[in-house]
GROMACS .gro file of C-alpha atoms in nm:
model
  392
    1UNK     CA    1  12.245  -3.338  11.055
    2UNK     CA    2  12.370  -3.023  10.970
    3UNK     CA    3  12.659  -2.804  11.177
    4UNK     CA    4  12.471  -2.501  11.388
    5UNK     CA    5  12.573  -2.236  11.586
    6UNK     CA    6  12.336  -2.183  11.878
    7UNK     CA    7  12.346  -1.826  12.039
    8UNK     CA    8  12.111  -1.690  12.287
    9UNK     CA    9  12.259  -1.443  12.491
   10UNK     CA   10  11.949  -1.223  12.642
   11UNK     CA   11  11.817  -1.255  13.028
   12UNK     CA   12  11.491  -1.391  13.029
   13UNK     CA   13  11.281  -1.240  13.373
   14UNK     CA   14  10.954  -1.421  13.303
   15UNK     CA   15  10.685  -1.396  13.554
   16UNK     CA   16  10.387  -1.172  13.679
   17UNK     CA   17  10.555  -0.832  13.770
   18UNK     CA   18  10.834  -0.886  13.601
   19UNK     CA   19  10.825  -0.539  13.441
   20UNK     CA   20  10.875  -0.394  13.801
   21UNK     CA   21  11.241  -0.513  13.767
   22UNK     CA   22  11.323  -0.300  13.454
   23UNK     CA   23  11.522  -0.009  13.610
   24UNK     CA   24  11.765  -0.274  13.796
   25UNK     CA   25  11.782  -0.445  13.449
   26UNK     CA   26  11.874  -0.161  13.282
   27UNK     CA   27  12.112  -0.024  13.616
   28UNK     CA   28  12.308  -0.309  13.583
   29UNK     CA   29  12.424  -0.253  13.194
   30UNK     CA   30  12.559   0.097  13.314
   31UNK     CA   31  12.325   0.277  13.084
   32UNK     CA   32  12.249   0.620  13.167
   33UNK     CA   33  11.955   0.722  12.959
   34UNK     CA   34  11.687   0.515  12.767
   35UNK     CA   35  11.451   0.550  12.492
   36UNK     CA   36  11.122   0.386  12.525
   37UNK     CA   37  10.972   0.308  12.268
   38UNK     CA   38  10.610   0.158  12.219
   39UNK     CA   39  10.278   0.072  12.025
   40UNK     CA   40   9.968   0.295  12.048
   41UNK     CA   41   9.768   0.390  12.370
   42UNK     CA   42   9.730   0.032  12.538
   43UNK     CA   43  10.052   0.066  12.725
   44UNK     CA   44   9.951   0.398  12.915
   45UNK     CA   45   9.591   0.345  12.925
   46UNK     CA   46   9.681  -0.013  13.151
   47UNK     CA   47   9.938   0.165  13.326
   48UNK     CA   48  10.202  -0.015  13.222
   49UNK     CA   49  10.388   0.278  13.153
   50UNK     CA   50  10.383   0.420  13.413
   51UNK     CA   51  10.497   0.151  13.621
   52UNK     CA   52  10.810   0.139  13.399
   53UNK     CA   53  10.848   0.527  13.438
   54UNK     CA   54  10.832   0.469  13.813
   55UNK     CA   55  11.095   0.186  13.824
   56UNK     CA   56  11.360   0.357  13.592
   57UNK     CA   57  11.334   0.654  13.786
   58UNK     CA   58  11.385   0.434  14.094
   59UNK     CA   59  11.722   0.325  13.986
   60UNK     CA   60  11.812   0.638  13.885
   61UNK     CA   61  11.755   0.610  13.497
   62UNK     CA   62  11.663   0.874  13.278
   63UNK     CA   63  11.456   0.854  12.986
   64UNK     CA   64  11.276   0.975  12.682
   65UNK     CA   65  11.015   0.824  12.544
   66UNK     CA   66  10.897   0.769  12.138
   67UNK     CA   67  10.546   0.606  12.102
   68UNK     CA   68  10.316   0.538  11.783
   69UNK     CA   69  10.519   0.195  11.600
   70UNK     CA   70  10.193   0.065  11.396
   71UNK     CA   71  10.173  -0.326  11.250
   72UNK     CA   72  10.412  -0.363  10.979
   73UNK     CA   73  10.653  -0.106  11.143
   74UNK     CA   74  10.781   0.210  10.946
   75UNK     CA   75  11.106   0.321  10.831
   76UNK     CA   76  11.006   0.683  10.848
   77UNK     CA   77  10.914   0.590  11.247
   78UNK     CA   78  11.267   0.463  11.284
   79UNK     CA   79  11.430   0.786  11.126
   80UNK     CA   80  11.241   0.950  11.376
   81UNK     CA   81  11.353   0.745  11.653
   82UNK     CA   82  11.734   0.786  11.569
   83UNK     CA   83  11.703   1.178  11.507
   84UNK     CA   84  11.521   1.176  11.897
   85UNK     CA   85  11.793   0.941  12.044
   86UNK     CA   86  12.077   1.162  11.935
   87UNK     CA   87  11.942   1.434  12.021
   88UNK     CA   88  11.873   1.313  12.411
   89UNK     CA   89  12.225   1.130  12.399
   90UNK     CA   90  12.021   0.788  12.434
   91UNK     CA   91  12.228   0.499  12.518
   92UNK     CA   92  11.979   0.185  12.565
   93UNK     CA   93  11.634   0.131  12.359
   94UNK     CA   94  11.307  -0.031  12.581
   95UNK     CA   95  11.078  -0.185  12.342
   96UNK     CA   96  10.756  -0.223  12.528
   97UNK     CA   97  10.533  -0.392  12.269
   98UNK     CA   98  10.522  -0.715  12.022
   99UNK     CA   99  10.758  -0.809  11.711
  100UNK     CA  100  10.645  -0.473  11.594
  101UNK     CA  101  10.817  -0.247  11.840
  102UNK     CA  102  11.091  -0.472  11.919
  103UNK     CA  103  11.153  -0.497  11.535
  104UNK     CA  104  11.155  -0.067  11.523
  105UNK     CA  105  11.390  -0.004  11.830
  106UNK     CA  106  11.632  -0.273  11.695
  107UNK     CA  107  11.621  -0.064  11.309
  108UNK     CA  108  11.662   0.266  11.527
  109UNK     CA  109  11.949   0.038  11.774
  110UNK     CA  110  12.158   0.004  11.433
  111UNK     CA  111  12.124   0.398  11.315
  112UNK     CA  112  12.273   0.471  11.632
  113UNK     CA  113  12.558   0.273  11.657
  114UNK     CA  114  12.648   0.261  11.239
  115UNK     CA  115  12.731   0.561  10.995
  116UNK     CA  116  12.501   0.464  10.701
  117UNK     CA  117  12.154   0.472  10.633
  118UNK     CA  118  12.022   0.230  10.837
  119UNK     CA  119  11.764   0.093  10.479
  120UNK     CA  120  12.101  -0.014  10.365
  121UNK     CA  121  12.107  -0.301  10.611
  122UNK     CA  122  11.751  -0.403  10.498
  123UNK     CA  123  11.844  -0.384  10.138
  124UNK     CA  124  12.164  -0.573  10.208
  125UNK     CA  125  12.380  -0.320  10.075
  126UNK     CA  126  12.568  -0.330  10.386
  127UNK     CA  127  12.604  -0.534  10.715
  128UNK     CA  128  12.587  -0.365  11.070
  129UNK     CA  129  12.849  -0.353  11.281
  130UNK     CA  130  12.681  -0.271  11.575
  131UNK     CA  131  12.392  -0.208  11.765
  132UNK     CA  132  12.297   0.013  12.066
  133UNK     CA  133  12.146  -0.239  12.348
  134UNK     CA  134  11.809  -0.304  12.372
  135UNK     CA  135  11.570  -0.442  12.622
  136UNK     CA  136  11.229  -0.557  12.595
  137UNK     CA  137  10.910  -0.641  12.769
  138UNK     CA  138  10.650  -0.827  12.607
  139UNK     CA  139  10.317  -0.732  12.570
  140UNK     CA  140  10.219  -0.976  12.275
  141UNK     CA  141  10.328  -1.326  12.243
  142UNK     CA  142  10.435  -1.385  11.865
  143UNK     CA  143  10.712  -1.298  11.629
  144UNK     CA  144  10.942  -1.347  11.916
  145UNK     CA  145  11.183  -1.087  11.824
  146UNK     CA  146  11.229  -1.059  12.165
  147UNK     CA  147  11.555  -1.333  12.134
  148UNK     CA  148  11.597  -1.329  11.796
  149UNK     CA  149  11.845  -1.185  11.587
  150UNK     CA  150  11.602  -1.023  11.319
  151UNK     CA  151  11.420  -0.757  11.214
  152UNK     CA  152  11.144  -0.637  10.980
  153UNK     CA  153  11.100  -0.307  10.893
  154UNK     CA  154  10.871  -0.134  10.577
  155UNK     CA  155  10.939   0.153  10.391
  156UNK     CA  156  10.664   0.329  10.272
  157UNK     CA  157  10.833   0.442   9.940
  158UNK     CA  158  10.763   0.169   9.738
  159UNK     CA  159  10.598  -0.051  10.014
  160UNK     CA  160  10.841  -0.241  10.066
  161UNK     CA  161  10.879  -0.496  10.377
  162UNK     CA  162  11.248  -0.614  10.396
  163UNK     CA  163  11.433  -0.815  10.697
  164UNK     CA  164  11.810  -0.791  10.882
  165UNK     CA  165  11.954  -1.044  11.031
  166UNK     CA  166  12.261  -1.024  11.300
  167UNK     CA  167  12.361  -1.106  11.665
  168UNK     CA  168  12.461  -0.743  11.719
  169UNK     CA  169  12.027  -0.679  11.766
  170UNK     CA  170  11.972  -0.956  12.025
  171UNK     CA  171  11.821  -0.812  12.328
  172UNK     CA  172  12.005  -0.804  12.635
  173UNK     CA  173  11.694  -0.905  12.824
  174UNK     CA  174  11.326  -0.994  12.782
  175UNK     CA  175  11.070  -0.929  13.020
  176UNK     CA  176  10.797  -1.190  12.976
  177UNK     CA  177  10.500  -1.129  13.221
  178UNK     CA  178  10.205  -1.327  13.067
  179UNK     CA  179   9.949  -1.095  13.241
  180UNK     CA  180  10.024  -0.832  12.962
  181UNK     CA  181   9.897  -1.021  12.739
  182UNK     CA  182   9.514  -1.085  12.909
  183UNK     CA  183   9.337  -0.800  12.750
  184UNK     CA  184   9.474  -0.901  12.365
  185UNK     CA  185   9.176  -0.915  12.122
  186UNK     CA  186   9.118  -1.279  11.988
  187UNK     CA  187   9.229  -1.227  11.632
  188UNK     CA  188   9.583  -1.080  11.735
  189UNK     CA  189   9.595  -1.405  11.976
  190UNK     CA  190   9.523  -1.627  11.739
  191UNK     CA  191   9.752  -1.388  11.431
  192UNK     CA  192  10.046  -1.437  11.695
  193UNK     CA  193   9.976  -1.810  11.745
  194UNK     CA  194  10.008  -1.869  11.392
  195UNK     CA  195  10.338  -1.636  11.360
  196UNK     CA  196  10.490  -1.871  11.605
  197UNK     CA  197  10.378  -2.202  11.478
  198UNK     CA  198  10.523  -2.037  11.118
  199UNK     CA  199  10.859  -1.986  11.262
  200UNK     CA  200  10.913  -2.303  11.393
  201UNK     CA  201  10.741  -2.473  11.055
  202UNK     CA  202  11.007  -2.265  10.851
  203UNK     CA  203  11.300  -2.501  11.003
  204UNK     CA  204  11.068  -2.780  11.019
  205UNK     CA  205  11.028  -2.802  10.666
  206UNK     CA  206  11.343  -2.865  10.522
  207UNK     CA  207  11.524  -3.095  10.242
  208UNK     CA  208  11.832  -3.065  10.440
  209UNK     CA  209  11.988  -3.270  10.770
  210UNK     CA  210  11.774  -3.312  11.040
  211UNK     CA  211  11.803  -3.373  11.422
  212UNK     CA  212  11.602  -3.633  11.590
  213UNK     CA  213  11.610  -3.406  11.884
  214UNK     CA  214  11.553  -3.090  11.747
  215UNK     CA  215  11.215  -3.240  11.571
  216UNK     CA  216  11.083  -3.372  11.917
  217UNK     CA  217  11.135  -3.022  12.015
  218UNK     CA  218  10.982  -2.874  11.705
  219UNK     CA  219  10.710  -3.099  11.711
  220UNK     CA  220  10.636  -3.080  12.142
  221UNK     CA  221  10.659  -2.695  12.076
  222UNK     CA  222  10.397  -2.676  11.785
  223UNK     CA  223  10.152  -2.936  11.991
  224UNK     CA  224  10.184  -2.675  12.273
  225UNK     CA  225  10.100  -2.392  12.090
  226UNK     CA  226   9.821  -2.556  11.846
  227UNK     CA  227   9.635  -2.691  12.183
  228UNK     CA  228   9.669  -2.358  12.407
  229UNK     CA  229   9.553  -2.113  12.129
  230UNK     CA  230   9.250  -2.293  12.150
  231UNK     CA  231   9.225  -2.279  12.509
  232UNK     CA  232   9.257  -1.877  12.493
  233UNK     CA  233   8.976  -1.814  12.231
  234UNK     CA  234   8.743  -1.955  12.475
  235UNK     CA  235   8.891  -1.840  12.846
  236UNK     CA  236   9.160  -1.529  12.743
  237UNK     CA  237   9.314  -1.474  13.084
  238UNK     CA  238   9.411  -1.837  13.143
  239UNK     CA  239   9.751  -1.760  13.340
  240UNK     CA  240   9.888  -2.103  13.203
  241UNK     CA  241   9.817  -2.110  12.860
  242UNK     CA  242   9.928  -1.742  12.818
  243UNK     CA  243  10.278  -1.856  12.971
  244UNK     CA  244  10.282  -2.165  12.745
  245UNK     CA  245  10.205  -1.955  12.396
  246UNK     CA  246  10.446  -1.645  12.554
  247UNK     CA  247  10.747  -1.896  12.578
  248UNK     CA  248  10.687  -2.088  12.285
  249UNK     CA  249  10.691  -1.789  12.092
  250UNK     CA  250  11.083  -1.707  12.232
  251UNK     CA  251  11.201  -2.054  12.151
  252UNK     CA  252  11.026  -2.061  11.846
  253UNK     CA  253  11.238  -1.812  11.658
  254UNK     CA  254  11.585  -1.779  11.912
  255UNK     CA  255  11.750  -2.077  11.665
  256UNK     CA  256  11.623  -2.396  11.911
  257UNK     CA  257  11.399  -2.553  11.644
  258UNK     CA  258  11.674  -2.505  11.353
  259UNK     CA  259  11.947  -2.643  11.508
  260UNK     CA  260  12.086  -2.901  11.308
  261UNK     CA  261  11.856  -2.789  11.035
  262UNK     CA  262  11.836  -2.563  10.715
  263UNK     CA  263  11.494  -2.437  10.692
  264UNK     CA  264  11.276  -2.285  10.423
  265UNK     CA  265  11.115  -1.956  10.466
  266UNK     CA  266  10.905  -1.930  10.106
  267UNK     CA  267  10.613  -1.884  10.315
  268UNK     CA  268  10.768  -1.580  10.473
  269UNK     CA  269  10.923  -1.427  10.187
  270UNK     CA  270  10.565  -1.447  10.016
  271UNK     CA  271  10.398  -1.303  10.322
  272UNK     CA  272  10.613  -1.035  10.362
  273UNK     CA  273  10.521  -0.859  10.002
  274UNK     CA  274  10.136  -0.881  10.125
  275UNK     CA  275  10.212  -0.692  10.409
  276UNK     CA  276  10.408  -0.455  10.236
  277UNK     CA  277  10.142  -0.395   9.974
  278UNK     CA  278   9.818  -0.425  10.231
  279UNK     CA  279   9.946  -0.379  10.539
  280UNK     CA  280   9.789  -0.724  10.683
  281UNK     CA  281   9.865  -0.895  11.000
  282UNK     CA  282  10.170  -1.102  10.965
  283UNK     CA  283  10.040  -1.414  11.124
  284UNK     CA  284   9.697  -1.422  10.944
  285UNK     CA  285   9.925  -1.357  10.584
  286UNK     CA  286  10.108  -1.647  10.700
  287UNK     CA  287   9.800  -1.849  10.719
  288UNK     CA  288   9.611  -1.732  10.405
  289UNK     CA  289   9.945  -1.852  10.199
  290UNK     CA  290  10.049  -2.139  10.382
  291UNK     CA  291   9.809  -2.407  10.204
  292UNK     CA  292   9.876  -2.314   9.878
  293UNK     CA  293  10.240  -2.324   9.932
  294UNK     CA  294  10.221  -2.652  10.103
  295UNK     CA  295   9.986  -2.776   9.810
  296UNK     CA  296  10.275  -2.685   9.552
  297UNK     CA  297  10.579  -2.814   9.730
  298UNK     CA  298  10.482  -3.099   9.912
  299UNK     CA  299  10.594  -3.366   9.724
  300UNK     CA  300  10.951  -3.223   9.709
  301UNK     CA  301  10.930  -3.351  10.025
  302UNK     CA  302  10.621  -3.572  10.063
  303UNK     CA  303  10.774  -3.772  10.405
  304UNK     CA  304  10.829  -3.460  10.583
  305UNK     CA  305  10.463  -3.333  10.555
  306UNK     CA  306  10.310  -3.692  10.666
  307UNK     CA  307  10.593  -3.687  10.951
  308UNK     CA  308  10.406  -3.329  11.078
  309UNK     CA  309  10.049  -3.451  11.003
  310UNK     CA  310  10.105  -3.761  11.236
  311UNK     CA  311  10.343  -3.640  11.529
  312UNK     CA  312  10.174  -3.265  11.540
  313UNK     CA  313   9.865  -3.295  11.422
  314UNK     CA  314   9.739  -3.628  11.518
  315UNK     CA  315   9.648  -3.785  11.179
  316UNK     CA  316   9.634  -4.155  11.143
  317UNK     CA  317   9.947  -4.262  10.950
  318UNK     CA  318   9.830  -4.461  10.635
  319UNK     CA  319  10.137  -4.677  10.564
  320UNK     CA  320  10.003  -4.763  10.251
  321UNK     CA  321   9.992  -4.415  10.089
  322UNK     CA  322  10.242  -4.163  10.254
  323UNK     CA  323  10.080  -3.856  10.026
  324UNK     CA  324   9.732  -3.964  10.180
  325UNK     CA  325   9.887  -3.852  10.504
  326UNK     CA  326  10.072  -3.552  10.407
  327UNK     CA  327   9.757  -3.416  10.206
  328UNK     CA  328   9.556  -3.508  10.504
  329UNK     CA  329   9.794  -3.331  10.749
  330UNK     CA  330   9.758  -2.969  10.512
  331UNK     CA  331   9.381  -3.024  10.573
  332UNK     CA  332   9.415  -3.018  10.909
  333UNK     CA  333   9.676  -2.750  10.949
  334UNK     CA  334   9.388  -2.547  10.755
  335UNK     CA  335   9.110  -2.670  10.984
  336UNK     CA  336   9.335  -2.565  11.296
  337UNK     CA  337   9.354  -2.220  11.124
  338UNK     CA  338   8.982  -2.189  11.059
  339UNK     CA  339   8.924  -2.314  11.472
  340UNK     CA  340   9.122  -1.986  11.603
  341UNK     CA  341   8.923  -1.749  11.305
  342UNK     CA  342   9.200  -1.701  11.118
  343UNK     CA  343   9.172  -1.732  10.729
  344UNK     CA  344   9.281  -2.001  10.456
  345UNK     CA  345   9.356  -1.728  10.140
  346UNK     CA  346   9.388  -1.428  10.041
  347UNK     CA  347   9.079  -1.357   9.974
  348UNK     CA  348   8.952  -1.422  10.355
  349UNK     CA  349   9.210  -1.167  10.459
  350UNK     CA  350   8.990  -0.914  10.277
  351UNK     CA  351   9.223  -0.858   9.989
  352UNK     CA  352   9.070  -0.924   9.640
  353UNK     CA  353   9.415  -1.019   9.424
  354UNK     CA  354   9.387  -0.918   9.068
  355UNK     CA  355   9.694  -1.063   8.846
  356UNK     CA  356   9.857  -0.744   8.768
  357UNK     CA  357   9.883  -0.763   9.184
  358UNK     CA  358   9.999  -1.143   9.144
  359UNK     CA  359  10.255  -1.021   8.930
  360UNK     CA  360  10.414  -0.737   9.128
  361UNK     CA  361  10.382  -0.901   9.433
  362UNK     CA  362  10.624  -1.193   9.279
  363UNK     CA  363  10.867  -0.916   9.136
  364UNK     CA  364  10.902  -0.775   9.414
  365UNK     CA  365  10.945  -1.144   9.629
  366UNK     CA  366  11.226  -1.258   9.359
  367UNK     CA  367  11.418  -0.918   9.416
  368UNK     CA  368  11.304  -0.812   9.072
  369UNK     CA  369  11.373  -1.153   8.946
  370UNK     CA  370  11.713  -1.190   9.074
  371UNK     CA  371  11.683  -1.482   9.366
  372UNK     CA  372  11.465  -1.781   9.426
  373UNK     CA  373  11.318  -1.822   9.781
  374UNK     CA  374  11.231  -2.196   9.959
  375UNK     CA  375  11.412  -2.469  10.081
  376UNK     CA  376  11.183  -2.717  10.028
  377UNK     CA  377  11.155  -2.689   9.664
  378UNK     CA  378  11.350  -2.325   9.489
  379UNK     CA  379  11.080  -2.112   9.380
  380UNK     CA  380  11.127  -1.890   9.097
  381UNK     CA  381  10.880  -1.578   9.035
  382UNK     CA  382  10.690  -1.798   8.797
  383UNK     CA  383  10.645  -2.072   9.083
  384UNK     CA  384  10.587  -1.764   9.337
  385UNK     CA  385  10.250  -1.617   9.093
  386UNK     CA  386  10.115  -1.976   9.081
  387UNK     CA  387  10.081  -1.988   9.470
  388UNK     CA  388   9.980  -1.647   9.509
  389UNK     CA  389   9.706  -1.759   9.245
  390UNK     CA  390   9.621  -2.054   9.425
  391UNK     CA  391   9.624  -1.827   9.752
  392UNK     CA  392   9.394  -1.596   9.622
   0.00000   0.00000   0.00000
């Protein structure tokens, strides 16, 4: 087991009409005026922004409002989220949205409160050292930014999709009313499905220490997901599996499943270059890399993969031949993927790869050749254009 430090500071409210609470949320921070900040025209054409209008004005909150944060969120959005908030003397962000928005008013949280560029923080040339607060309410159950302490932001000039991690970001609350999530289209269910399952995989995989506990939780938390995703492609406003997939998708990336652990994140890392490049849905990049990666490091590890094939995905432990299992349980991980529509390479995500691709999109994973990514197994660029070729 390794040491841990498990931090989780932001209010869950999670309920139907919990986004009628908002204005006493924010009231009771002694904020004054408030960005909100959001997706495309879903939130006003259900009226959910209105209602949030209604109840900050209630309480006696002012606030501005910044809309259009697309998949893959934008730096030059986040510039233009700073500029408005100084301007309007903004001191709290609303994120109204998925990992998306959350991800954007965090990026546009650090401009505020730190002197530099706020890139440099995604580029790790410097570390915030603050953040303005930020609130959220959920309106799509996956990269459960919502408690986390990261963000994911691309910049356009050179396509680049690059990641900051601190505590300062953390949410002060998160509104989680599963309701808001009933009129989702099935692929962006099943996309955000797989984003959770991902994040808790990332800690499950590991060469490192392990916790007996933190696996049952891992593993409970993956079961949960894998058999409720399944439930929503066929009945989508199932009150009770939205709630199960909404929560699992907090305590899948607040720390809880890597406690104890050090995970891998390879599959991330190689994910985040195709949705830099092509601008794909995280969750379904995550899925069309997943089996090749798993293919290539498995027997680094080959106990750990027929540990998840058995006590996640239900496949008959064969004693006799441990890499029977494990190779069994990437089938089925696969097969789960292909149940919920979502795709098994590259290729499925619409993206033909040529190598010249292959080779940039490795470049630009290994920092221009400078790092290896994976805990698993350390992959070099060479090991990163062999998966990406057995991705494609």
């Amino acid at each position: 087991m390794q040491d841990f430090n498990f931090y989780t500071p932001t209010q869950v409210v999670f309920g139907k009409k919990g986004e009628d609470k908002v204005g006493e949320l924010v009231k009771a921070l002694n904020c004054k005026k408030v960005l909100v900040h959001f997706g495309g025209n879903s939130a006003k054409k259900s009226g959910l922004l209105d209602r949030v209008f209604d109840s900050l004005t209630q309480s006696g909150i002012d606030y501005v409002s910044l809309g259009g944060v697309v998949p893959n969120p934008r730096l030059s959005k986040v510039y233009e989220g700073i500029d408005l908030c100084k301007k309007e003397n903004v001191d709290f962000i609303l994120a109204i949205g998925g990992g998306s928005v959350i991800d954007s008013a965090k990026a546009i949280g650090y401009g505020m409160a730190n002197d530099c560029d706020v890139w440099d923080f995604y580029m790790k040339k410097a570390i915030p050292t603050g953040c303005l607060p930020i609130g959220t309410i959920l309106t799509l159950s996956a990269a459960g930014s919502e408690m986390s302490n990261s963000s994911v932001i691309t910049n356009e000039e050179g396509w680049l999709k690059r990641g900051c991690n601190s505590d300062y970001c953390r949410p002060k609350f998160a509104i989680m009313n599963p309701e808001l999530t009933y009129t989702l289209p099935p692929y962006q269910t099943a996309s955000g499905s797989t984003d959770i399952l991902m994040h808790t995989m990332e800690r499950y995989f590991t060469q490192g220490g392990t916790m007996e506990l933190t696996d049952g939780i891992s593993e409970a938390l993956m079961r949960t997901v894998i058999n409720n995703s399944k439930i929503l492609m066929k009945d989508p406003t199932n009150y009770e599996a939205r709630a199960e997939v909404m929560w699992a998708g907090s305590l899948s990336h607040n720390g809880l499943t890597g406690c104890g652990s050090i995970g891998d994140w390879a599959c991330h890392q190689l994910e985040h270059e195709l949705g830099g490049m092509f601008d794909v849905a995280h969750g379904a990049g995550l899925a069309a890399v997943w089996g090749s990666w798993a293919r290539y490091v498995y027997k680094a590890n080959v106990a750990r993969f027929a540990q998840f094939a058995v006590n996640v995905l239900g496949v008959p432990n064969d004693f006799s031949d441990q890499e029977k299992t494990a190779l069994a349980g990437i089938e089925a991980m696969e097969a789960y993927y292909k149940s919920i529509d979502m795709p098994i390479s590259i290729k499925e995500l619409g993206v033909e790869l040529n190598d010249d691709q292959i080779k940039e999109l490795a470049y630009k994973c290994s920092f221009q050749n400078t790092r290896t990514v994976g805990g698993v197994k350390a992959l070099n660029t060479e090991d990163m254009i062999e998966i990406y070729k057995m991705a494609r």
